[in-house]
Amino acid sequence: MTEPRSLRADARRNRDAIVAAARAAFDDDEQFRFDDFAARAGVGVGTLYRHFPTREALAAAVYQGEVTALCDRARDSLQSPGENLNLFLRGFVDYVVEHAGLARTLAAVVAPAVQSDGGSQLEDTVATLMTRAVADGAIRHDVAAGAVMVVLHGIGSATDRPDWASESRAAVELLIAGLANVA
Amino acid sequence: MTEPRSLRADARRNRDAIVAAARAAFDDDEQFRFDDFAARAGVGVGTLYRHFPTREALAAAVYQGEVTALCDRARDSLQSPGENLNLFLRGFVDYVVEHAGLARTLAAVVAPAVQSDGGSQLEDTVATLMTRAVADGAIRHDVAAGAVMVVLHGIGSATDRPDWASESRAAVELLIAGLANVA
DNA sequence: TTGACAATTGGAGACGATCTCCATATTCTC
DNA sequence: GAGAATATGGAGATCGTCTCCAATTGTCAA
């Protein structure tokens, strides 16, 4: 998914160091000049720019890692399809709430890049969970994954609201209620 | 709400011209250097900076105007409280979809400033509509306006999704379904 | 191991956007 | 209409972004 093209050992090391440094900085909600990420990762500016031509590219790489971690959780659950979906949605909020700084930064920077890589990974996971839940009769069949994504998007980008954490949880419950099969 | 402090006539004129120019530029999704807004409004850079110290401040002023226009609609409706709320929510999506460029720019820039002015105006409107709908037994009583705000936030900030418009409409229907009183 | 070649690096400096400052111009008050 | 208060504009300082290439480091065949 990332780059099957083999990177020279030092290049890969530097790349990873940069992503790790950026992740840490984002998570702490620190504000950095783009060049500073280089210093922080112990590499030169040139290196930073070769690996990540733009701030968005860097954010996308961090985002990618986060999303993968998040989606991996969806596989381990042994509940019914309906419960599975609900657990994933609630887990999503918990994760995002736990990493507010990260969410804030990523939401601000990553939007356009998201379509390409990690965005679809998240969407695929949601879509799969929903398809199974529909087959199980647990949720309505007439709702596309995209609608759910829009709500999740809101959770990720409303971090500046004073009462964001609890409101986000409430929004997910609202979402789950809306999805429920009322047949 | 904006500034009760009297501004000199020329100052007010310039301020308005800047906001109008910015609104137009945002709506067209044009990308501008901050200084260019000055030229566009026919004023000097200094004037721009005095009125709007930051890009955010300018975006917030535009946002403020938009939100006011939006909330004014809520007053004219003569339906039942429940229908009223639904109409407002659907109207919100329509408006935002209609002005995607504006939404995109504002969502990207305005986040922190939103709390102060226009943000609460929107939230107040939603809260009022919800309170009435609850009183009328049309929607659940256990959902705070904040949860709805988070969803609306998602609609405003997911503009980069390829199928954003229809997904946003679907998200609102999901929201309305979730709010429905299932008693 | 070693030499030759390719990939990668670092950071000085060019570039360009942002923002400050203040002499001048406009509006307001009496 | 004079003086005080307020607002203006844009030249230039400032500072973050990004390019470029000589020097370094990793790779691999012999």
CSV table of C-alpha atoms (C1' of nucleotides) in Angstrom, one decimal:
chain,number,residue,atom,x,y,z
A,1,MET,CA,0.0,0.0,0.0
A,2,THR,CA,2.7,2.5,0.9
A,3,GLU,CA,5.6,1.8,-1.4
A,4,PRO,CA,6.5,-1.6,-2.7
A,5,ARG,CA,9.4,0.1,-4.5
A,6,SER,CA,12.5,-0.8,-2.5
A,7,LEU,CA,14.0,2.1,-0.7
A,8,ARG,CA,17.6,2.1,0.3
A,9,ALA,CA,18.0,1.2,4.0
A,10,ASP,CA,19.0,4.7,5.1
A,11,ALA,CA,16.2,6.2,3.1
A,12,ARG,CA,13.6,4.0,4.7
A,13,ARG,CA,15.1,4.8,8.2
A,14,ASN,CA,14.9,8.5,7.6
A,15,ARG,CA,11.5,8.3,6.2
A,16,ASP,CA,10.2,6.4,9.2
A,17,ALA,CA,12.0,8.8,11.6
A,18,ILE,CA,10.3,11.8,9.9
A,19,VAL,CA,6.8,10.2,10.1
A,20,ALA,CA,7.4,9.3,13.7
A,21,ALA,CA,8.5,12.8,14.6
A,22,ALA,CA,5.6,14.3,12.8
A,23,ARG,CA,3.1,11.9,14.5
A,24,ALA,CA,4.5,12.9,17.8
A,25,ALA,CA,4.3,16.6,17.0
A,26,PHE,CA,0.8,16.3,15.7
A,27,ASP,CA,-0.3,14.3,18.7
A,28,ASP,CA,1.1,16.9,21.0
A,29,ASP,CA,-0.7,19.6,19.0
A,30,GLU,CA,2.5,21.4,18.6
A,31,GLN,CA,2.8,24.0,15.9
A,32,PHE,CA,5.9,23.6,13.6
A,33,ARG,CA,7.5,25.2,10.7
A,34,PHE,CA,7.6,22.6,8.0
A,35,ASP,CA,11.4,22.7,8.1
A,36,ASP,CA,11.4,21.9,11.8
A,37,PHE,CA,10.1,18.4,11.2
A,38,ALA,CA,13.5,17.8,9.6
A,39,ALA,CA,15.5,18.9,12.6
A,40,ARG,CA,13.2,17.0,14.8
A,41,ALA,CA,13.7,13.8,13.0
A,42,GLY,CA,17.5,14.5,12.8
A,43,VAL,CA,17.6,14.9,9.0
A,44,GLY,CA,18.3,17.7,6.6
A,45,VAL,CA,15.6,19.8,5.0
A,46,GLY,CA,16.4,18.3,1.6
A,47,THR,CA,15.7,14.9,2.9
A,48,LEU,CA,12.4,15.9,4.3
A,49,TYR,CA,11.3,17.5,1.0
A,50,ARG,CA,12.4,14.5,-1.0
A,51,HIS,CA,10.3,12.1,1.0
A,52,PHE,CA,7.4,14.5,1.5
A,53,PRO,CA,7.1,17.2,-1.1
A,54,THR,CA,4.3,19.0,0.9
A,55,ARG,CA,2.9,19.3,4.3
A,56,GLU,CA,-0.1,17.4,3.1
A,57,ALA,CA,2.0,14.4,1.9
A,58,LEU,CA,3.5,14.2,5.4
A,59,ALA,CA,0.2,14.4,7.1
A,60,ALA,CA,-1.2,11.8,4.7
A,61,ALA,CA,1.6,9.4,5.7
A,62,VAL,CA,0.8,9.8,9.3
A,63,TYR,CA,-2.9,9.5,8.7
A,64,GLN,CA,-2.3,6.4,6.7
A,65,GLY,CA,-0.7,4.8,9.7
A,66,GLU,CA,-3.4,5.8,12.1
A,67,VAL,CA,-6.2,4.5,9.8
A,68,THR,CA,-4.5,1.2,9.4
A,69,ALA,CA,-4.2,0.8,13.2
A,70,LEU,CA,-7.9,1.7,13.5
A,71,CYS,CA,-9.1,-0.7,10.7
A,72,ASP,CA,-7.1,-3.6,12.1
A,73,ARG,CA,-9.3,-3.5,15.1
A,74,ALA,CA,-12.3,-4.3,13.0
A,75,ARG,CA,-11.0,-7.7,12.2
A,76,ASP,CA,-10.6,-9.0,15.7
A,77,SER,CA,-14.2,-8.7,16.8
A,78,LEU,CA,-16.3,-11.8,17.3
A,79,GLN,CA,-19.7,-10.3,17.8
A,80,SER,CA,-22.7,-10.4,15.5
A,81,PRO,CA,-22.3,-8.2,12.4
A,82,GLY,CA,-24.6,-5.6,13.9
A,83,GLU,CA,-22.7,-5.4,17.1
A,84,ASN,CA,-19.5,-5.4,15.2
A,85,LEU,CA,-20.4,-2.3,13.3
A,86,ASN,CA,-21.5,-0.5,16.4
A,87,LEU,CA,-18.3,-1.5,18.2
A,88,PHE,CA,-16.2,-0.2,15.4
A,89,LEU,CA,-18.0,3.1,15.2
A,90,ARG,CA,-17.7,3.6,19.0
A,91,GLY,CA,-14.1,2.5,18.8
A,92,PHE,CA,-13.5,5.1,16.2
A,93,VAL,CA,-14.8,7.9,18.4
A,94,ASP,CA,-12.8,6.7,21.4
A,95,TYR,CA,-9.6,6.6,19.3
A,96,VAL,CA,-10.1,10.0,17.8
A,97,VAL,CA,-11.0,11.5,21.2
A,98,GLU,CA,-7.9,10.0,22.6
A,99,HIS,CA,-5.8,11.6,20.0
A,100,ALA,CA,-7.5,15.0,19.6
A,101,GLY,CA,-4.4,16.8,18.5
A,102,LEU,CA,-3.7,14.3,15.8
A,103,ALA,CA,-7.3,14.6,14.6
A,104,ARG,CA,-7.2,18.3,14.6
A,105,THR,CA,-4.0,18.5,12.6
A,106,LEU,CA,-4.9,15.8,10.2
A,107,ALA,CA,-8.4,17.2,9.6
A,108,ALA,CA,-6.9,20.6,8.9
A,109,VAL,CA,-4.2,19.4,6.5
A,110,VAL,CA,-5.1,16.0,5.1
A,111,ALA,CA,-8.4,16.5,3.4
A,112,PRO,CA,-7.5,16.4,-0.3
A,113,ALA,CA,-4.9,13.7,0.1
A,114,VAL,CA,-7.3,11.4,2.0
A,115,GLN,CA,-9.2,10.3,-1.1
A,116,SER,CA,-6.2,8.4,-2.3
A,117,ASP,CA,-4.9,6.0,0.3
A,118,GLY,CA,-5.9,5.8,3.9
A,119,GLY,CA,-9.3,7.4,3.2
A,120,SER,CA,-10.5,4.6,1.1
A,121,GLN,CA,-9.1,2.1,3.5
A,122,LEU,CA,-11.3,3.5,6.2
A,123,GLU,CA,-14.2,3.6,3.9
A,124,ASP,CA,-13.7,0.1,2.8
A,125,THR,CA,-13.8,-1.1,6.3
A,126,VAL,CA,-17.0,0.7,7.1
A,127,ALA,CA,-18.5,-0.5,3.9
A,128,THR,CA,-17.6,-4.1,4.7
A,129,LEU,CA,-19.0,-3.9,8.2
A,130,MET,CA,-22.2,-2.4,6.9
A,131,THR,CA,-22.7,-4.9,4.2
A,132,ARG,CA,-22.4,-7.7,6.7
A,133,ALA,CA,-24.8,-6.0,9.1
A,134,VAL,CA,-27.3,-5.5,6.3
A,135,ALA,CA,-27.1,-9.1,5.4
A,136,ASP,CA,-27.8,-10.0,9.0
A,137,GLY,CA,-30.8,-7.7,9.0
A,138,ALA,CA,-29.3,-5.6,11.7
A,139,ILE,CA,-29.3,-2.3,9.9
A,140,ARG,CA,-31.2,-0.6,7.0
A,141,HIS,CA,-30.2,-1.6,3.5
A,142,ASP,CA,-30.7,1.8,2.0
A,143,VAL,CA,-27.8,3.7,3.5
A,144,ALA,CA,-24.5,4.0,1.7
A,145,ALA,CA,-21.2,4.0,3.5
A,146,GLY,CA,-20.5,7.5,2.2
A,147,ALA,CA,-23.2,8.9,4.5
A,148,VAL,CA,-21.6,7.3,7.5
A,149,MET,CA,-18.2,8.6,6.3
A,150,VAL,CA,-19.6,12.2,6.3
A,151,VAL,CA,-20.6,11.8,10.0
A,152,LEU,CA,-17.2,10.3,10.9
A,153,HIS,CA,-15.7,13.3,9.0
A,154,GLY,CA,-17.6,15.6,11.3
A,155,ILE,CA,-16.3,13.9,14.4
A,156,GLY,CA,-12.7,14.2,13.1
A,157,SER,CA,-13.0,17.9,12.2
A,158,ALA,CA,-15.1,19.3,15.0
A,159,THR,CA,-12.3,19.1,17.5
A,160,ASP,CA,-12.5,22.8,18.3
A,161,ARG,CA,-15.9,22.5,19.9
A,162,PRO,CA,-15.6,22.9,23.7
A,163,ASP,CA,-17.6,19.8,24.4
A,164,TRP,CA,-16.4,17.9,21.4
A,165,ALA,CA,-15.7,14.5,23.1
A,166,SER,CA,-19.1,13.9,24.5
A,167,GLU,CA,-20.8,15.5,21.5
A,168,SER,CA,-19.0,13.1,19.2
A,169,ARG,CA,-20.1,10.1,21.3
A,170,ALA,CA,-23.6,11.4,21.1
A,171,ALA,CA,-23.3,11.9,17.4
A,172,VAL,CA,-22.3,8.3,17.0
A,173,GLU,CA,-25.2,7.1,19.0
A,174,LEU,CA,-27.4,9.2,16.8
A,175,LEU,CA,-25.8,7.6,13.8
A,176,ILE,CA,-26.3,4.1,15.2
A,177,ALA,CA,-29.9,4.9,15.9
A,178,GLY,CA,-30.4,6.2,12.4
A,179,LEU,CA,-29.0,3.1,10.9
A,180,ALA,CA,-31.1,0.8,13.0
A,181,ASN,CA,-33.5,-1.4,11.0
A,182,VAL,CA,-37.0,-0.2,11.8
A,183,ALA,CA,-38.8,-2.6,9.5
B,1,MET,CA,-23.1,41.2,17.2
B,2,THR,CA,-20.3,42.3,15.0
B,3,GLU,CA,-19.1,45.6,16.4
B,4,PRO,CA,-21.3,48.1,18.1
B,5,ARG,CA,-18.3,50.4,18.2
B,6,SER,CA,-18.9,53.0,15.5
B,7,LEU,CA,-16.5,52.8,12.6
B,8,ARG,CA,-15.8,55.8,10.6
B,9,ALA,CA,-17.7,55.9,7.4
B,10,ASP,CA,-14.8,55.1,5.1
B,11,ALA,CA,-13.6,52.4,7.4
B,12,ARG,CA,-16.9,50.6,7.3
B,13,ARG,CA,-17.1,51.0,3.5
B,14,ASN,CA,-13.6,49.4,3.2
B,15,ARG,CA,-14.4,46.7,5.6
B,16,ASP,CA,-17.5,45.7,3.7
B,17,ALA,CA,-15.7,45.8,0.4
B,18,ILE,CA,-13.1,43.5,1.8
B,19,VAL,CA,-15.6,41.0,3.1
B,20,ALA,CA,-17.5,41.1,-0.2
B,21,ALA,CA,-14.4,40.5,-2.2
B,22,ALA,CA,-13.4,37.6,0.1
B,23,ARG,CA,-16.8,36.1,-0.1
B,24,ALA,CA,-16.8,36.2,-3.9
B,25,ALA,CA,-13.3,34.7,-4.0
B,26,PHE,CA,-14.1,31.9,-1.6
B,27,ASP,CA,-17.3,31.1,-3.4
B,28,ASP,CA,-15.4,30.8,-6.7
B,29,ASP,CA,-12.9,28.6,-4.9
B,30,GLU,CA,-10.1,30.8,-6.0
B,31,GLN,CA,-6.8,30.7,-4.3
B,32,PHE,CA,-5.4,34.0,-3.2
B,33,ARG,CA,-2.4,35.4,-1.5
B,34,PHE,CA,-3.7,37.2,1.6
B,35,ASP,CA,-2.5,40.5,0.3
B,36,ASP,CA,-4.5,40.0,-2.9
B,37,PHE,CA,-7.7,40.4,-1.1
B,38,ALA,CA,-6.7,44.0,-0.5
B,39,ALA,CA,-6.1,44.7,-4.2
B,40,ARG,CA,-9.3,42.9,-5.0
B,41,ALA,CA,-11.3,45.1,-2.7
B,42,GLY,CA,-9.4,48.2,-3.9
B,43,VAL,CA,-7.7,49.0,-0.6
B,44,GLY,CA,-4.1,48.9,0.6
B,45,VAL,CA,-2.6,46.0,2.4
B,46,GLY,CA,-2.4,48.0,5.6
B,47,THR,CA,-6.1,48.5,5.6
B,48,LEU,CA,-6.7,44.8,5.1
B,49,TYR,CA,-4.5,44.0,8.0
B,50,ARG,CA,-6.0,46.5,10.3
B,51,HIS,CA,-9.5,45.2,9.8
B,52,PHE,CA,-8.5,41.5,9.6
B,53,PRO,CA,-5.3,40.7,11.4
B,54,THR,CA,-5.4,37.1,10.1
B,55,ARG,CA,-6.8,35.1,7.4
B,56,GLU,CA,-9.0,33.4,10.0
B,57,ALA,CA,-10.5,36.7,11.0
B,58,LEU,CA,-11.5,37.4,7.5
B,59,ALA,CA,-12.9,34.0,7.0
B,60,ALA,CA,-14.8,34.3,10.2
B,61,ALA,CA,-16.4,37.6,9.0
B,62,VAL,CA,-17.6,35.9,5.8
B,63,TYR,CA,-18.8,32.9,7.7
B,64,GLN,CA,-20.7,35.1,10.0
B,65,GLY,CA,-22.7,36.6,7.1
B,66,GLU,CA,-23.4,33.2,5.7
B,67,VAL,CA,-24.7,31.8,8.9
B,68,THR,CA,-26.9,34.7,9.5
B,69,ALA,CA,-28.5,34.3,6.1
B,70,LEU,CA,-29.0,30.6,6.8
B,71,CYS,CA,-30.5,31.1,10.2
B,72,ASP,CA,-32.9,33.7,9.0
B,73,ARG,CA,-34.7,31.1,7.0
B,74,ALA,CA,-35.6,29.2,10.1
B,75,ARG,CA,-37.9,31.9,11.2
B,76,ASP,CA,-40.1,32.0,8.1
B,77,SER,CA,-41.3,28.5,8.2
B,78,LEU,CA,-44.9,27.8,9.2
B,79,GLN,CA,-44.8,24.0,9.5
B,80,SER,CA,-45.1,21.9,12.6
B,81,PRO,CA,-42.0,22.0,14.9
B,82,GLY,CA,-40.9,18.6,13.7
B,83,GLU,CA,-41.2,19.5,10.0
B,84,ASN,CA,-39.6,22.8,10.8
B,85,LEU,CA,-36.5,21.2,12.1
B,86,ASN,CA,-36.3,18.8,9.2
B,87,LEU,CA,-36.7,21.6,6.7
B,88,PHE,CA,-34.0,23.5,8.3
B,89,LEU,CA,-31.6,20.6,8.2
B,90,ARG,CA,-32.3,19.8,4.6
B,91,GLY,CA,-32.1,23.5,3.8
B,92,PHE,CA,-28.7,23.6,5.4
B,93,VAL,CA,-27.4,20.9,3.1
B,94,ASP,CA,-28.8,22.5,0.1
B,95,TYR,CA,-27.2,25.8,0.9
B,96,VAL,CA,-23.9,24.2,1.7
B,97,VAL,CA,-24.0,22.1,-1.5
B,98,GLU,CA,-24.8,25.1,-3.5
B,99,HIS,CA,-21.8,27.0,-2.1
B,100,ALA,CA,-19.2,24.2,-2.0
B,101,GLY,CA,-16.2,26.5,-2.6
B,102,LEU,CA,-17.3,28.7,0.3
B,103,ALA,CA,-17.8,25.7,2.5
B,104,ARG,CA,-14.5,24.3,1.6
B,105,THR,CA,-12.6,27.4,2.4
B,106,LEU,CA,-14.5,28.2,5.5
B,107,ALA,CA,-14.1,24.7,6.9
B,108,ALA,CA,-10.4,24.8,6.2
B,109,VAL,CA,-9.8,28.2,7.8
B,110,VAL,CA,-12.5,29.1,10.2
B,111,ALA,CA,-12.6,26.3,12.7
B,112,PRO,CA,-11.2,28.0,15.8
B,113,ALA,CA,-12.9,31.4,15.2
B,114,VAL,CA,-16.3,29.7,14.8
B,115,GLN,CA,-16.8,29.2,18.5
B,116,SER,CA,-17.1,32.9,19.1
B,117,ASP,CA,-19.7,34.4,16.9
B,118,GLY,CA,-21.4,32.8,14.0
B,119,GLY,CA,-20.9,29.3,15.3
B,120,SER,CA,-23.1,29.9,18.3
B,121,GLN,CA,-25.7,31.6,16.2
B,122,LEU,CA,-26.1,28.5,14.1
B,123,GLU,CA,-26.1,26.3,17.2
B,124,ASP,CA,-28.7,28.5,18.9
B,125,THR,CA,-30.9,28.1,15.9
B,126,VAL,CA,-30.6,24.3,15.9
B,127,ALA,CA,-31.1,24.2,19.6
B,128,THR,CA,-34.3,26.3,19.4
B,129,LEU,CA,-35.7,24.2,16.6
B,130,MET,CA,-34.9,21.0,18.5
B,131,THR,CA,-36.4,22.2,21.8
B,132,ARG,CA,-39.7,23.0,20.0
B,133,ALA,CA,-39.7,19.7,18.2
B,134,VAL,CA,-39.1,17.9,21.5
B,135,ALA,CA,-41.9,19.8,23.1
B,136,ASP,CA,-44.1,18.7,20.2
B,137,GLY,CA,-43.1,15.1,20.7
B,138,ALA,CA,-41.7,15.0,17.2
B,139,ILE,CA,-38.1,14.0,18.2
B,140,ARG,CA,-36.3,12.3,21.0
B,141,HIS,CA,-35.6,14.4,24.1
B,142,ASP,CA,-32.3,12.8,24.9
B,143,VAL,CA,-30.2,14.3,22.1
B,144,ALA,CA,-28.3,17.6,22.6
B,145,ALA,CA,-27.9,20.1,19.8
B,146,GLY,CA,-24.1,19.5,20.0
B,147,ALA,CA,-24.5,16.1,18.5
B,148,VAL,CA,-26.4,17.5,15.6
B,149,MET,CA,-23.7,20.2,15.2
B,150,VAL,CA,-21.1,17.6,14.8
B,151,VAL,CA,-22.9,16.0,11.9
B,152,LEU,CA,-23.4,19.4,10.3
B,153,HIS,CA,-19.8,20.0,10.8
B,154,GLY,CA,-19.1,16.8,8.9
B,155,ILE,CA,-21.2,18.0,6.0
B,156,GLY,CA,-19.4,21.3,5.8
B,157,SER,CA,-15.9,19.8,5.9
B,158,ALA,CA,-16.3,16.7,3.7
B,159,THR,CA,-16.4,18.8,0.6
B,160,ASP,CA,-13.5,16.9,-0.9
B,161,ARG,CA,-15.3,13.6,-1.2
B,162,PRO,CA,-16.1,12.9,-4.8
B,163,ASP,CA,-19.8,12.2,-4.1
B,164,TRP,CA,-20.1,14.7,-1.3
B,165,ALA,CA,-23.4,16.3,-2.3
B,166,SER,CA,-25.5,13.2,-2.3
B,167,GLU,CA,-23.6,11.7,0.6
B,168,SER,CA,-24.4,14.8,2.6
B,169,ARG,CA,-28.0,14.6,1.8
B,170,ALA,CA,-28.0,11.0,2.9
B,171,ALA,CA,-26.2,11.9,6.1
B,172,VAL,CA,-28.9,14.4,6.9
B,173,GLU,CA,-31.6,11.8,6.3
B,174,LEU,CA,-29.7,9.5,8.6
B,175,LEU,CA,-29.6,12.2,11.2
B,176,ILE,CA,-33.3,12.9,10.9
B,177,ALA,CA,-34.0,9.1,11.2
B,178,GLY,CA,-31.8,9.0,14.3
B,179,LEU,CA,-33.6,11.9,15.9
B,180,ALA,CA,-37.0,10.5,15.3
B,181,ASN,CA,-39.1,9.7,18.3
B,182,VAL,CA,-39.3,5.9,18.5
B,183,ALA,CA,-41.3,5.9,21.8
C,1,DT,C1',37.1,-7.4,0.6
C,2,DT,C1',37.0,-3.9,-2.7
C,3,DG,C1',36.0,-0.8,-6.4
C,4,DA,C1',32.5,1.4,-9.1
C,5,DC,C1',28.2,3.1,-9.4
C,6,DA,C1',23.7,4.6,-7.9
C,7,DA,C1',20.9,6.4,-4.4
C,8,DT,C1',20.6,9.6,-0.7
C,9,DT,C1',21.9,13.4,2.1
C,10,DG,C1',22.2,18.1,4.2
C,11,DG,C1',21.9,22.8,4.4
C,12,DA,C1',23.1,27.4,2.2
C,13,DG,C1',20.6,30.5,0.0
C,14,DA,C1',16.9,32.0,-3.5
C,15,DC,C1',12.2,33.0,-3.4
C,16,DG,C1',7.8,34.6,-2.2
C,17,DA,C1',4.1,35.4,1.0
C,18,DT,C1',3.0,37.8,5.3
C,19,DC,C1',2.9,41.7,8.1
C,20,DT,C1',4.7,46.4,10.2
C,21,DC,C1',5.2,51.1,10.2
C,22,DC,C1',4.3,55.8,9.6
C,23,DA,C1',3.8,60.0,6.7
C,24,DT,C1',-0.3,61.3,4.5
C,25,DA,C1',-5.2,61.6,3.7
C,26,DT,C1',-10.0,61.5,5.2
C,27,DT,C1',-13.8,62.0,8.4
C,28,DC,C1',-15.8,63.9,12.4
C,29,DT,C1',-16.9,67.5,16.0
C,30,DC,C1',-17.8,71.9,17.4
D,1,DG,C1',-13.7,75.6,8.6
D,2,DA,C1',-10.1,74.4,12.1
D,3,DG,C1',-8.4,71.0,15.0
D,4,DA,C1',-8.6,66.3,16.7
D,5,DA,C1',-9.3,61.8,15.9
D,6,DT,C1',-9.3,58.1,12.9
D,7,DA,C1',-8.0,55.6,8.8
D,8,DT,C1',-5.1,54.8,4.7
D,9,DG,C1',-1.6,52.6,1.6
D,10,DG,C1',2.3,50.5,0.1
D,11,DA,C1',7.5,50.2,0.5
D,12,DG,C1',10.3,47.2,2.7
D,13,DA,C1',11.6,44.1,6.7
D,14,DT,C1',10.8,39.5,8.1
D,15,DC,C1',10.3,34.7,8.0
D,16,DG,C1',8.7,30.3,6.3
D,17,DT,C1',9.1,27.4,2.0
D,18,DC,C1',11.5,25.0,-1.2
D,19,DT,C1',15.6,24.1,-4.7
D,20,DC,C1',20.0,22.6,-5.9
D,21,DC,C1',24.2,20.1,-6.0
D,22,DA,C1',28.8,18.7,-3.9
D,23,DA,C1',29.6,15.4,-0.6
D,24,DT,C1',28.3,11.1,1.6
D,25,DT,C1',26.6,6.5,2.2
D,26,DG,C1',24.7,2.1,0.7
D,27,DT,C1',24.7,-1.7,-2.8
D,28,DC,C1',26.5,-5.3,-5.5
D,29,DA,C1',29.3,-7.7,-8.8
D,30,DA,C1',33.6,-9.6,-9.2
